[in-house]
mmCIF file of C-alpha atoms in Angstrom:
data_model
loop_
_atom_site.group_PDB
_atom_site.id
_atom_site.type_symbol
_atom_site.label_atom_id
_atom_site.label_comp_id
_atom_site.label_asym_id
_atom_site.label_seq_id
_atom_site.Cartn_x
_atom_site.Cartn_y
_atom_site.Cartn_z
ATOM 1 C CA UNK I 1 -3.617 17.808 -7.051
ATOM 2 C CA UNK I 2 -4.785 14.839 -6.809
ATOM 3 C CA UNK I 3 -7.103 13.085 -5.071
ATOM 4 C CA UNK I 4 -8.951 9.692 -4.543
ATOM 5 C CA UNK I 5 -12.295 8.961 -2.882
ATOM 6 C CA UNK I 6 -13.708 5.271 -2.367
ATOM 7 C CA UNK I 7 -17.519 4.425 -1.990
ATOM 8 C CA UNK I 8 -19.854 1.595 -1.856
ATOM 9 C CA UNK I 9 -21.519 -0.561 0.463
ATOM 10 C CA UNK I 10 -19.966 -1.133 3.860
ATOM 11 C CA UNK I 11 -21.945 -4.360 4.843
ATOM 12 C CA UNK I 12 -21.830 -7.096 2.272
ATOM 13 C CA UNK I 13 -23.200 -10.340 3.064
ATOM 14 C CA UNK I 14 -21.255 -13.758 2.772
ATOM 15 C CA UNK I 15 -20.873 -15.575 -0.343
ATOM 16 C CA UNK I 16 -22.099 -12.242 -2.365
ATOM 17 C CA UNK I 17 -19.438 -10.060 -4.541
ATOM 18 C CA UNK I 18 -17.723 -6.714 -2.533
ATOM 19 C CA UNK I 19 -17.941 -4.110 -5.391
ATOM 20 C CA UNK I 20 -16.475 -0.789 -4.552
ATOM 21 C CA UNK I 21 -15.797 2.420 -6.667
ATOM 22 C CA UNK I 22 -12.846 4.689 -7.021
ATOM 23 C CA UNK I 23 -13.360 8.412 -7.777
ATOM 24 C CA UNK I 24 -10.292 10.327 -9.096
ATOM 25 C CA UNK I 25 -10.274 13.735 -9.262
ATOM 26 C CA UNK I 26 -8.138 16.711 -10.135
ATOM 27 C CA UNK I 27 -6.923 14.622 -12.834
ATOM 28 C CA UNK I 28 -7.754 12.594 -15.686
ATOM 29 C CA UNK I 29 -7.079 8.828 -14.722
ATOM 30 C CA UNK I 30 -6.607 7.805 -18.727
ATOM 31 C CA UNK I 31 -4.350 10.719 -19.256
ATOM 32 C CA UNK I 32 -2.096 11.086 -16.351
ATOM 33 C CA UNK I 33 1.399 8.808 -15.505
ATOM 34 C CA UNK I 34 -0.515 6.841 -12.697
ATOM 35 C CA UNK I 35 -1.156 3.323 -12.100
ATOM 36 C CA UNK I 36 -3.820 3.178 -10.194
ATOM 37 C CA UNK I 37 -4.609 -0.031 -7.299
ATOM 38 C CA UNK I 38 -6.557 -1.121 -4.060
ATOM 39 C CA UNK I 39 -4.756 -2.107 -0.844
ATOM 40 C CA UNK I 40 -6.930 -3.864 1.712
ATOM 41 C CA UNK I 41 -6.153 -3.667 5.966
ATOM 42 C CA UNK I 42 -7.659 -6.251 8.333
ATOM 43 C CA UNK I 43 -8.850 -5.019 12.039
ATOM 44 C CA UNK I 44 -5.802 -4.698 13.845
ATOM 45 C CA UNK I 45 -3.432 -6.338 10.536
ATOM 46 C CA UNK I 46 -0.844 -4.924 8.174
ATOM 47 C CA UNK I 47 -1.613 -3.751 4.611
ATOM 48 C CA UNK I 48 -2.204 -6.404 1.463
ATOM 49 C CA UNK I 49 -1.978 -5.562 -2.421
ATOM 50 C CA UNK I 50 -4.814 -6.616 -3.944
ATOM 51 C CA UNK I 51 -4.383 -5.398 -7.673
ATOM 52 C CA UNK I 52 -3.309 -2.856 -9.788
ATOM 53 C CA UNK I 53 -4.276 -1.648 -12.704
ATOM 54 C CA UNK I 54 -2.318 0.543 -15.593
ATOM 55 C CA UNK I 55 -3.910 2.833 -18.193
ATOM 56 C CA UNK I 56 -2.307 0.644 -20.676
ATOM 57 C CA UNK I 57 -5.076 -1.385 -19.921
ATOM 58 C CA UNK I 58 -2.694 -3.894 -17.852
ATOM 59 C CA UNK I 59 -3.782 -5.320 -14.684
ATOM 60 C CA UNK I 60 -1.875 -7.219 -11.890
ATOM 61 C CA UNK I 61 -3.407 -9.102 -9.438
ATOM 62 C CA UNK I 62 -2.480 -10.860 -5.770
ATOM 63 C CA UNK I 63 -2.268 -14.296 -7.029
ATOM 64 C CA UNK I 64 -4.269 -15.331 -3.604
ATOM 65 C CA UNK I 65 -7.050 -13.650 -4.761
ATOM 66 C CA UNK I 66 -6.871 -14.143 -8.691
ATOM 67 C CA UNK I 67 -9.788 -16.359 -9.038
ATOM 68 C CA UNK I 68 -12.001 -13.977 -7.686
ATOM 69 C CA UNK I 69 -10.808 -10.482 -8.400
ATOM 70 C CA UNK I 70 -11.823 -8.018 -10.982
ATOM 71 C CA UNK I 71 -10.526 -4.224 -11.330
ATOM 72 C CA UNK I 72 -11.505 -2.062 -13.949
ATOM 73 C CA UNK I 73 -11.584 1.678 -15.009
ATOM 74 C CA UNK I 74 -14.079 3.927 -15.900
ATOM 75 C CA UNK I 75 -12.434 6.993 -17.832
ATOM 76 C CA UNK I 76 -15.761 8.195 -19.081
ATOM 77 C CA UNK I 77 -16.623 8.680 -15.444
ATOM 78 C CA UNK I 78 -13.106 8.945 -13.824
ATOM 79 C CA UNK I 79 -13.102 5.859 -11.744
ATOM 80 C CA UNK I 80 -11.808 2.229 -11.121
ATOM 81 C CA UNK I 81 -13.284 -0.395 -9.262
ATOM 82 C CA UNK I 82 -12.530 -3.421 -7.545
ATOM 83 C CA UNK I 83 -15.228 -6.366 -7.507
ATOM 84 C CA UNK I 84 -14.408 -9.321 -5.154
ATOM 85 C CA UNK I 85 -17.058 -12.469 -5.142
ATOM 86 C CA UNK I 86 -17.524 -14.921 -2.891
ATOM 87 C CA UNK I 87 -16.453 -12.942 0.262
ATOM 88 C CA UNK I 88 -16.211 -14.247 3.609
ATOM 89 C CA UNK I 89 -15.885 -12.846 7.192
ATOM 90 C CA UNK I 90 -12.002 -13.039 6.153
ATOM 91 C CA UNK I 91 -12.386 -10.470 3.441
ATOM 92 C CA UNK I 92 -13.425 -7.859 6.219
ATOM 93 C CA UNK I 93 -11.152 -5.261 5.936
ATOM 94 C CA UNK I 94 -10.636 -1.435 5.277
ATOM 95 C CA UNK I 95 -10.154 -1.033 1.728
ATOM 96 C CA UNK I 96 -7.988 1.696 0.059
ATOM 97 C CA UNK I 97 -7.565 3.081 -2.907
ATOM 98 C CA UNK I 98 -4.183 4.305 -4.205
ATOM 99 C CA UNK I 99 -2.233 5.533 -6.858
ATOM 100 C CA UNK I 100 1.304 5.385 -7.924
ATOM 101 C CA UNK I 101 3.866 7.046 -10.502
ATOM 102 C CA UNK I 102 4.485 4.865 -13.304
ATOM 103 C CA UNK I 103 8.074 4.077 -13.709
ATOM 104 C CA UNK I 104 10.458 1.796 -15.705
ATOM 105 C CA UNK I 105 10.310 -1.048 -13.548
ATOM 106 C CA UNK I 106 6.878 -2.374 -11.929
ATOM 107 C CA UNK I 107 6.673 -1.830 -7.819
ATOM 108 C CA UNK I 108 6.184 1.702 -7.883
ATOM 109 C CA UNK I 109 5.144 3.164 -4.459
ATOM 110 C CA UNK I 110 1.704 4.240 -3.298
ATOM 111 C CA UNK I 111 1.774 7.904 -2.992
ATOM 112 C CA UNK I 112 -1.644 9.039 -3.378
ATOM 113 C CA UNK I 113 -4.445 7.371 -1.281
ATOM 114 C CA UNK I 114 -8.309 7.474 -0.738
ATOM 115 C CA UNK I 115 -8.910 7.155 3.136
ATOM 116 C CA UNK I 116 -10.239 4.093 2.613
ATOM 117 C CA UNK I 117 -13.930 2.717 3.448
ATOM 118 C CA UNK I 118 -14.522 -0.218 6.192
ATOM 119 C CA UNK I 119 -16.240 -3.219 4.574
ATOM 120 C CA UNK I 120 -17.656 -5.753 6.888
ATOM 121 C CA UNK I 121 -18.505 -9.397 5.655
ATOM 122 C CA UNK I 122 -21.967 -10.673 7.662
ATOM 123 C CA UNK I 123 -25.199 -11.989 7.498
ATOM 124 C CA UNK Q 1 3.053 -14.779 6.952
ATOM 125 C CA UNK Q 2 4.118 -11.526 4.511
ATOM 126 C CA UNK Q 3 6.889 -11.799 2.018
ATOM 127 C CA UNK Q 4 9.004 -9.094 3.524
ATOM 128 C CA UNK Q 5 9.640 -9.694 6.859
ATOM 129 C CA UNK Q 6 9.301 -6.986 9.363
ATOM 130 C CA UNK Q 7 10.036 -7.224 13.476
ATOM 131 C CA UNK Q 8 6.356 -6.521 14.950
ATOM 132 C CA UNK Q 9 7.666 -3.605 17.020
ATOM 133 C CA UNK Q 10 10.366 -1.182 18.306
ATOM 134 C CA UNK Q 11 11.072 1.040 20.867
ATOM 135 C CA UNK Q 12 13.429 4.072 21.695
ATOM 136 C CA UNK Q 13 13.755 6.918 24.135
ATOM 137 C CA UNK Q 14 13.198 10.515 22.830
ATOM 138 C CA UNK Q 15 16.333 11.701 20.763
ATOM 139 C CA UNK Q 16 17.721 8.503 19.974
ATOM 140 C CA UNK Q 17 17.946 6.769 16.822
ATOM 141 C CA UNK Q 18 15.827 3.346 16.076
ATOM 142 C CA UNK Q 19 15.818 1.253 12.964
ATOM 143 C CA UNK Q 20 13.475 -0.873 11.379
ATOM 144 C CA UNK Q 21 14.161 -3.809 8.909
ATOM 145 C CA UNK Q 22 12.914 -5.458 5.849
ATOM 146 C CA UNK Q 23 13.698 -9.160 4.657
ATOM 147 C CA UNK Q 24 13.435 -10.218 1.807
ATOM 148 C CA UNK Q 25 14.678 -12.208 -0.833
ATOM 149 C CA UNK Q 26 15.906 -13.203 -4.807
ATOM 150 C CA UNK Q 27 13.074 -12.597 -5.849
ATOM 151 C CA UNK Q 28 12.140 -9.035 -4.574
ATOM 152 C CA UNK Q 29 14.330 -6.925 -2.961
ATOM 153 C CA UNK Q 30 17.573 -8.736 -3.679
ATOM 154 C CA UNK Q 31 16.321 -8.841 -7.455
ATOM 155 C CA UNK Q 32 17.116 -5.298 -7.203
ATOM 156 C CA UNK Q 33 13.324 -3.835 -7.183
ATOM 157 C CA UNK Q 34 12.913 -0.794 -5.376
ATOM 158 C CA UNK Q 35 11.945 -0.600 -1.637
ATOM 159 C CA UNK Q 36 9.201 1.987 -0.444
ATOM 160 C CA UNK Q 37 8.618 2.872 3.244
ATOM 161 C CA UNK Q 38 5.169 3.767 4.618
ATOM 162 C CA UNK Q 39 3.849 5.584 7.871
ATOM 163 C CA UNK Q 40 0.531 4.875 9.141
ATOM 164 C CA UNK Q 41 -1.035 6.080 12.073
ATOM 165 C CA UNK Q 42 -4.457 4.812 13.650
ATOM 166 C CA UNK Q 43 -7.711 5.500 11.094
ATOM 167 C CA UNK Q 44 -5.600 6.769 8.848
ATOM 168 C CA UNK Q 45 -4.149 5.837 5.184
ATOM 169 C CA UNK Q 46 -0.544 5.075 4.953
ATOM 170 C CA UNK Q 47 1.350 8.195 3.623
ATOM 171 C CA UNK Q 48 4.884 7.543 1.486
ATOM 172 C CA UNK Q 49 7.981 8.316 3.950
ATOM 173 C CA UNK Q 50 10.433 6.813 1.487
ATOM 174 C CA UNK Q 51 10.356 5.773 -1.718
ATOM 175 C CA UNK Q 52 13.495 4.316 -4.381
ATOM 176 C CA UNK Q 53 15.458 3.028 -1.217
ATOM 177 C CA UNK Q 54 16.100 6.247 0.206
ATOM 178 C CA UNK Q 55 14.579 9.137 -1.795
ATOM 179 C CA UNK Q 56 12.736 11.232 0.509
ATOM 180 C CA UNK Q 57 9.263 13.005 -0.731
ATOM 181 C CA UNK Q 58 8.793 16.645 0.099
ATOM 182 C CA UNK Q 59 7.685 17.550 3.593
ATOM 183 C CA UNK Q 60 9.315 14.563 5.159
ATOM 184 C CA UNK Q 61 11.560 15.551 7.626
ATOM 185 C CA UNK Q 62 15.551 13.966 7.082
ATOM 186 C CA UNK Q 63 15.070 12.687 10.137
ATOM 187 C CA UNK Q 64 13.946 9.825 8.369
ATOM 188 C CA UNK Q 65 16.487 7.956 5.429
ATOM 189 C CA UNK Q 66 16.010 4.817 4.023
ATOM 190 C CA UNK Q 67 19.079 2.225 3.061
ATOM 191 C CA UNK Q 68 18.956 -1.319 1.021
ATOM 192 C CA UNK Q 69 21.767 -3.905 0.863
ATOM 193 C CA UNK Q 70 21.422 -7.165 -0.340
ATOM 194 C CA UNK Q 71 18.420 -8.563 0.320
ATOM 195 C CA UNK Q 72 16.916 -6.280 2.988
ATOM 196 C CA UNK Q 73 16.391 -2.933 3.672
ATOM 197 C CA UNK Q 74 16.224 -0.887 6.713
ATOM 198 C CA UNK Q 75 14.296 2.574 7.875
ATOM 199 C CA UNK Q 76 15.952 4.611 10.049
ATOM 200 C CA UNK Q 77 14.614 7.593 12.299
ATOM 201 C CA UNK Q 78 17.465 9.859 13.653
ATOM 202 C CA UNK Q 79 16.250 11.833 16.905
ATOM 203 C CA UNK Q 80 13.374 9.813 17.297
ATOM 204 C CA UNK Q 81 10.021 12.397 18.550
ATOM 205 C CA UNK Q 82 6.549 11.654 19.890
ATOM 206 C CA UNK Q 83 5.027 12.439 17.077
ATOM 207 C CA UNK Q 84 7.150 9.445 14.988
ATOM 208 C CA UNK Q 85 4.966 6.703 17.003
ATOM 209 C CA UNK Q 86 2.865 4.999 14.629
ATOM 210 C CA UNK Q 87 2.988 2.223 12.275
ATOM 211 C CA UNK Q 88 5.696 1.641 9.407
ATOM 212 C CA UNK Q 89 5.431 -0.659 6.539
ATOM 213 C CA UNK Q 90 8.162 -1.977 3.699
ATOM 214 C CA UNK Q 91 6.910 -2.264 -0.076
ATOM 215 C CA UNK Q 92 8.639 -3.602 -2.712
ATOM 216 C CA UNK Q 93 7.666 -6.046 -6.216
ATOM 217 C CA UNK Q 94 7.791 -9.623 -6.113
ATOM 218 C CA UNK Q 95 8.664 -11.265 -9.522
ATOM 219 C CA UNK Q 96 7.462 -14.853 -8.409
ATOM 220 C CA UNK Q 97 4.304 -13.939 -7.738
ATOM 221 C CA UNK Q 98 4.083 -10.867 -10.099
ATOM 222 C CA UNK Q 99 3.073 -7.732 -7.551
ATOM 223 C CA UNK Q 100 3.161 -5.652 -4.820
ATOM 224 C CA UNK Q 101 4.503 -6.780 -1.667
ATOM 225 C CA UNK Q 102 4.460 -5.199 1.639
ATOM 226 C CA UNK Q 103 5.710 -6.572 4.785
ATOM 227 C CA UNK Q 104 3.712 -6.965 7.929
ATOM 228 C CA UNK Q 105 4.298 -3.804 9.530
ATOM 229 C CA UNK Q 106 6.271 -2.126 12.842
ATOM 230 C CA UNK Q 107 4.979 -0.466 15.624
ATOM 231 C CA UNK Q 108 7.273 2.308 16.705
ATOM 232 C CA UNK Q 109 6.748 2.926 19.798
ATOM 233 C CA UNK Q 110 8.534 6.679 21.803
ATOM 234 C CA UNK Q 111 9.342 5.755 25.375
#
Protein backbone atom coordinates (compact mmCIF):
# COMPACT_ATOMS: atom_id res chain seq x y z
CA UNK A 1 0.00 0.00 0.00
CA UNK A 2 0.97 3.02 -0.44
CA UNK A 3 2.09 5.68 1.34
CA UNK A 4 3.50 9.31 1.28
CA UNK A 5 5.51 11.19 3.91
CA UNK A 6 6.57 15.01 3.51
CA UNK A 7 9.65 16.63 5.33
CA UNK A 8 11.66 19.70 5.43
CA UNK A 9 11.94 22.81 7.17
CA UNK A 10 8.86 24.27 8.81
CA UNK A 11 10.14 27.94 9.24
CA UNK A 12 11.48 29.49 6.09
CA UNK A 13 12.34 33.00 6.07
CA UNK A 14 10.95 35.66 3.52
CA UNK A 15 12.31 36.13 0.19
CA UNK A 16 14.30 32.59 0.57
CA UNK A 17 13.09 29.32 -1.54
CA UNK A 18 10.47 26.66 0.52
CA UNK A 19 12.06 23.29 -0.53
CA UNK A 20 10.27 20.28 0.73
CA UNK A 21 10.69 16.46 0.06
CA UNK A 22 8.28 13.72 -0.75
CA UNK A 23 8.99 10.13 0.42
CA UNK A 24 7.00 7.34 -1.33
CA UNK A 25 6.96 4.16 -0.09
CA UNK A 26 5.50 0.73 -0.62
CA UNK A 27 5.94 1.45 -4.14
CA UNK A 28 8.20 2.43 -6.76
CA UNK A 29 7.25 6.10 -7.86
CA UNK A 30 8.97 5.51 -11.60
CA UNK A 31 7.23 2.23 -11.94
CA UNK A 32 3.78 2.53 -10.65
CA UNK A 33 0.43 4.27 -12.62
CA UNK A 34 0.66 7.43 -10.30
CA UNK A 35 1.01 10.98 -10.94
CA UNK A 36 2.29 12.29 -8.22
CA UNK A 37 1.56 16.41 -6.89
CA UNK A 38 1.57 18.93 -3.87
CA UNK A 39 -1.61 20.66 -2.66
CA UNK A 40 -1.04 23.58 -0.33
CA UNK A 41 -3.93 24.79 2.66
CA UNK A 42 -3.79 28.28 4.19
CA UNK A 43 -4.75 28.71 8.14
CA UNK A 44 -8.30 28.50 8.17
CA UNK A 45 -8.54 28.37 3.79
CA UNK A 46 -9.56 25.75 1.27
CA UNK A 47 -7.09 23.54 -0.64
CA UNK A 48 -4.85 24.95 -3.85
CA UNK A 49 -3.05 22.74 -6.63
CA UNK A 50 0.20 23.68 -6.85
CA UNK A 51 1.74 21.15 -9.45
CA UNK A 52 1.84 17.86 -10.59
CA UNK A 53 4.15 15.89 -11.89
CA UNK A 54 3.92 12.48 -14.20
CA UNK A 55 6.56 9.75 -14.51
CA UNK A 56 6.56 10.56 -18.09
CA UNK A 57 8.59 13.20 -16.97
CA UNK A 58 5.56 15.80 -17.55
CA UNK A 59 4.88 18.44 -15.14
CA UNK A 60 1.86 20.83 -14.67
CA UNK A 61 1.95 23.72 -12.79
CA UNK A 62 -0.70 26.47 -11.11
CA UNK A 63 -0.11 29.13 -13.57
CA UNK A 64 -0.15 31.67 -10.36
CA UNK A 65 2.76 30.23 -9.22
CA UNK A 66 4.68 29.24 -12.54
CA UNK A 67 7.42 31.68 -12.28
CA UNK A 68 8.52 30.40 -9.19
CA UNK A 69 7.76 26.72 -8.92
CA UNK A 70 9.89 23.73 -9.43
CA UNK A 71 8.85 19.89 -8.80
CA UNK A 72 10.98 17.15 -9.48
CA UNK A 73 11.47 13.37 -8.76
CA UNK A 74 13.99 11.45 -7.32
CA UNK A 75 13.50 7.65 -8.38
CA UNK A 76 16.94 6.71 -7.24
CA UNK A 77 15.77 7.74 -3.81
CA UNK A 78 11.91 7.43 -4.17
CA UNK A 79 10.93 11.00 -3.80
CA UNK A 80 9.62 14.30 -5.42
CA UNK A 81 9.99 17.64 -4.31
CA UNK A 82 8.55 20.89 -4.57
CA UNK A 83 10.93 24.09 -4.41
CA UNK A 84 9.10 27.49 -4.18
CA UNK A 85 11.46 30.86 -4.14
CA UNK A 86 10.76 34.00 -3.16
CA UNK A 87 8.14 33.13 -0.45
CA UNK A 88 6.23 35.48 1.50
CA UNK A 89 4.03 35.42 4.68
CA UNK A 90 1.27 34.51 1.90
CA UNK A 91 2.93 31.26 1.02
CA UNK A 92 2.28 30.06 4.73
CA UNK A 93 0.40 27.16 4.44
CA UNK A 94 0.18 23.33 5.22
CA UNK A 95 1.61 21.60 2.40
CA UNK A 96 0.55 18.10 1.15
CA UNK A 97 1.69 15.69 -0.79
CA UNK A 98 -0.56 13.48 -2.96
CA UNK A 99 -0.88 11.04 -5.47
CA UNK A 100 -3.33 10.14 -8.09
CA UNK A 101 -4.22 7.22 -10.66
CA UNK A 102 -3.22 8.10 -14.01
CA UNK A 103 -6.04 8.01 -16.40
CA UNK A 104 -6.96 8.94 -20.03
CA UNK A 105 -7.86 12.34 -19.43
CA UNK A 106 -5.74 14.77 -17.03
CA UNK A 107 -7.73 15.79 -13.54
CA UNK A 108 -7.39 12.62 -11.92
CA UNK A 109 -8.34 12.71 -8.18
CA UNK A 110 -6.05 12.78 -5.16
CA UNK A 111 -6.39 9.52 -3.48
CA UNK A 112 -3.31 8.98 -1.65
CA UNK A 113 -1.96 11.77 0.67
CA UNK A 114 1.04 12.59 3.02
CA UNK A 115 -0.45 14.38 6.18
CA UNK A 116 1.05 17.24 5.19
CA UNK A 117 3.81 19.48 7.09
CA UNK A 118 2.98 23.26 8.32
CA UNK A 119 5.38 25.74 6.70
CA UNK A 120 5.47 29.15 8.16
CA UNK A 121 6.95 32.20 6.16
CA UNK A 122 8.90 34.73 8.89
CA UNK A 123 11.78 36.47 9.81
CA UNK B 1 -11.92 33.61 -5.55
CA UNK B 2 -11.66 29.56 -6.65
CA UNK B 3 -12.72 28.40 -10.04
CA UNK B 4 -15.39 26.08 -8.82
CA UNK B 5 -17.66 27.71 -6.80
CA UNK B 6 -18.76 26.19 -3.60
CA UNK B 7 -21.53 27.75 -0.88
CA UNK B 8 -19.18 28.32 2.35
CA UNK B 9 -21.48 26.15 4.48
CA UNK B 10 -24.53 23.90 5.13
CA UNK B 11 -26.54 22.66 7.66
CA UNK B 12 -29.08 19.75 8.37
CA UNK B 13 -30.72 17.96 11.25
CA UNK B 14 -29.69 14.30 11.96
CA UNK B 15 -31.32 11.90 9.30
CA UNK B 16 -31.99 14.28 6.73
CA UNK B 17 -30.48 14.69 3.48
CA UNK B 18 -28.17 17.95 2.56
CA UNK B 19 -26.47 18.75 -0.69
CA UNK B 20 -23.57 20.55 -1.62
CA UNK B 21 -22.77 22.23 -5.05
CA UNK B 22 -20.06 22.86 -7.47
CA UNK B 23 -19.98 25.68 -10.27
CA UNK B 24 -18.24 25.67 -12.77
CA UNK B 25 -17.85 26.31 -16.22
CA UNK B 26 -16.79 25.57 -20.30
CA UNK B 27 -13.86 25.16 -19.48
CA UNK B 28 -13.84 22.53 -16.60
CA UNK B 29 -16.62 20.78 -15.57
CA UNK B 30 -18.95 21.58 -18.44
CA UNK B 31 -15.91 20.55 -20.80
CA UNK B 32 -16.84 17.25 -19.56
CA UNK B 33 -13.66 16.62 -17.10
CA UNK B 34 -14.35 14.56 -14.28
CA UNK B 35 -15.49 15.91 -10.84
CA UNK B 36 -13.86 14.48 -7.53
CA UNK B 37 -15.31 15.10 -4.03
CA UNK B 38 -13.12 15.41 -0.92
CA UNK B 39 -13.75 15.16 2.97
CA UNK B 40 -11.56 16.88 5.29
CA UNK B 41 -11.80 17.12 8.81
CA UNK B 42 -9.66 19.48 11.19
CA UNK B 43 -5.58 18.53 11.09
CA UNK B 44 -6.24 16.18 8.83
CA UNK B 45 -5.54 15.44 4.91
CA UNK B 46 -8.47 15.39 2.66
CA UNK B 47 -9.49 11.71 1.96
CA UNK B 48 -11.36 10.89 -1.69
CA UNK B 49 -15.32 10.49 -0.98
CA UNK B 50 -16.07 10.53 -4.69
CA UNK B 51 -14.30 10.34 -7.56
CA UNK B 52 -15.54 10.14 -11.74
CA UNK B 53 -18.82 12.09 -10.77
CA UNK B 54 -20.22 9.54 -8.68
CA UNK B 55 -17.97 6.46 -8.33
CA UNK B 56 -17.67 5.71 -4.80
CA UNK B 57 -14.12 4.28 -3.34
CA UNK B 58 -14.27 1.34 -1.01
CA UNK B 59 -15.18 1.97 2.60
CA UNK B 60 -17.29 4.97 1.81
CA UNK B 61 -20.52 4.53 3.02
CA UNK B 62 -23.59 5.05 0.01
CA UNK B 63 -24.73 7.41 2.10
CA UNK B 64 -22.76 9.60 0.13
CA UNK B 65 -23.33 9.78 -4.15
CA UNK B 66 -22.08 12.24 -6.26
CA UNK B 67 -24.11 13.70 -9.55
CA UNK B 68 -22.83 16.23 -12.50
CA UNK B 69 -25.05 18.02 -15.04
CA UNK B 70 -24.03 20.63 -17.11
CA UNK B 71 -21.77 22.70 -15.69
CA UNK B 72 -21.95 21.85 -11.98
CA UNK B 73 -21.97 19.13 -9.84
CA UNK B 74 -23.48 18.38 -6.58
CA UNK B 75 -22.56 15.99 -3.35
CA UNK B 76 -25.17 14.60 -1.66
CA UNK B 77 -25.30 12.93 1.94
CA UNK B 78 -28.51 10.82 2.51
CA UNK B 79 -29.24 10.40 6.41
CA UNK B 80 -26.93 12.92 7.31
CA UNK B 81 -24.81 11.63 10.96
CA UNK B 82 -22.52 13.43 13.39
CA UNK B 83 -19.78 11.98 12.28
CA UNK B 84 -20.40 13.58 8.42
CA UNK B 85 -19.50 17.22 9.94
CA UNK B 86 -16.42 18.31 8.45
CA UNK B 87 -15.20 19.98 5.45
CA UNK B 88 -16.00 18.98 1.67
CA UNK B 89 -14.20 20.10 -1.35
CA UNK B 90 -15.00 19.78 -5.41
CA UNK B 91 -11.95 18.92 -7.84
CA UNK B 92 -12.01 18.88 -11.26
CA UNK B 93 -9.27 20.04 -14.48
CA UNK B 94 -9.31 23.32 -15.90
CA UNK B 95 -8.22 23.44 -19.63
CA UNK B 96 -7.66 27.34 -19.62
CA UNK B 97 -5.35 27.33 -17.19
CA UNK B 98 -4.03 23.71 -17.67
CA UNK B 99 -4.60 21.95 -13.94
CA UNK B 100 -6.17 21.01 -11.04
CA UNK B 101 -8.92 22.93 -9.71
CA UNK B 102 -10.66 22.68 -6.49
CA UNK B 103 -13.33 24.83 -5.22
CA UNK B 104 -13.25 26.69 -1.97
CA UNK B 105 -14.69 24.26 0.25
CA UNK B 106 -18.16 23.56 2.53
CA UNK B 107 -18.56 23.28 5.98
CA UNK B 108 -21.17 20.70 6.81
CA UNK B 109 -22.36 21.35 9.71
CA UNK B 110 -25.05 18.30 11.90
CA UNK B 111 -27.57 20.28 13.90
Amino acid sequence: QLQLQESGPGLVRPSETLSLTCTVSGGSISSSSYYWGWIRQPPGKGLEWIGSIYKSGSIYYNSSLTSRVTILQDTSKNQFSLKLSSVTAADTAVYFCAGGRITFIPGGAFDIWGQGTMVTVSS
Amino acid sequence: QSVLTQPPSVSGAPGQRVTISCTGSSSNIGAGYDVHWYQQFPGTAPKVLIYGDSNRPSGVPDRFSGSKSGTSASLAITGLQAEDEADYYCQSYDRSVSGWVFGGGTKVTVL
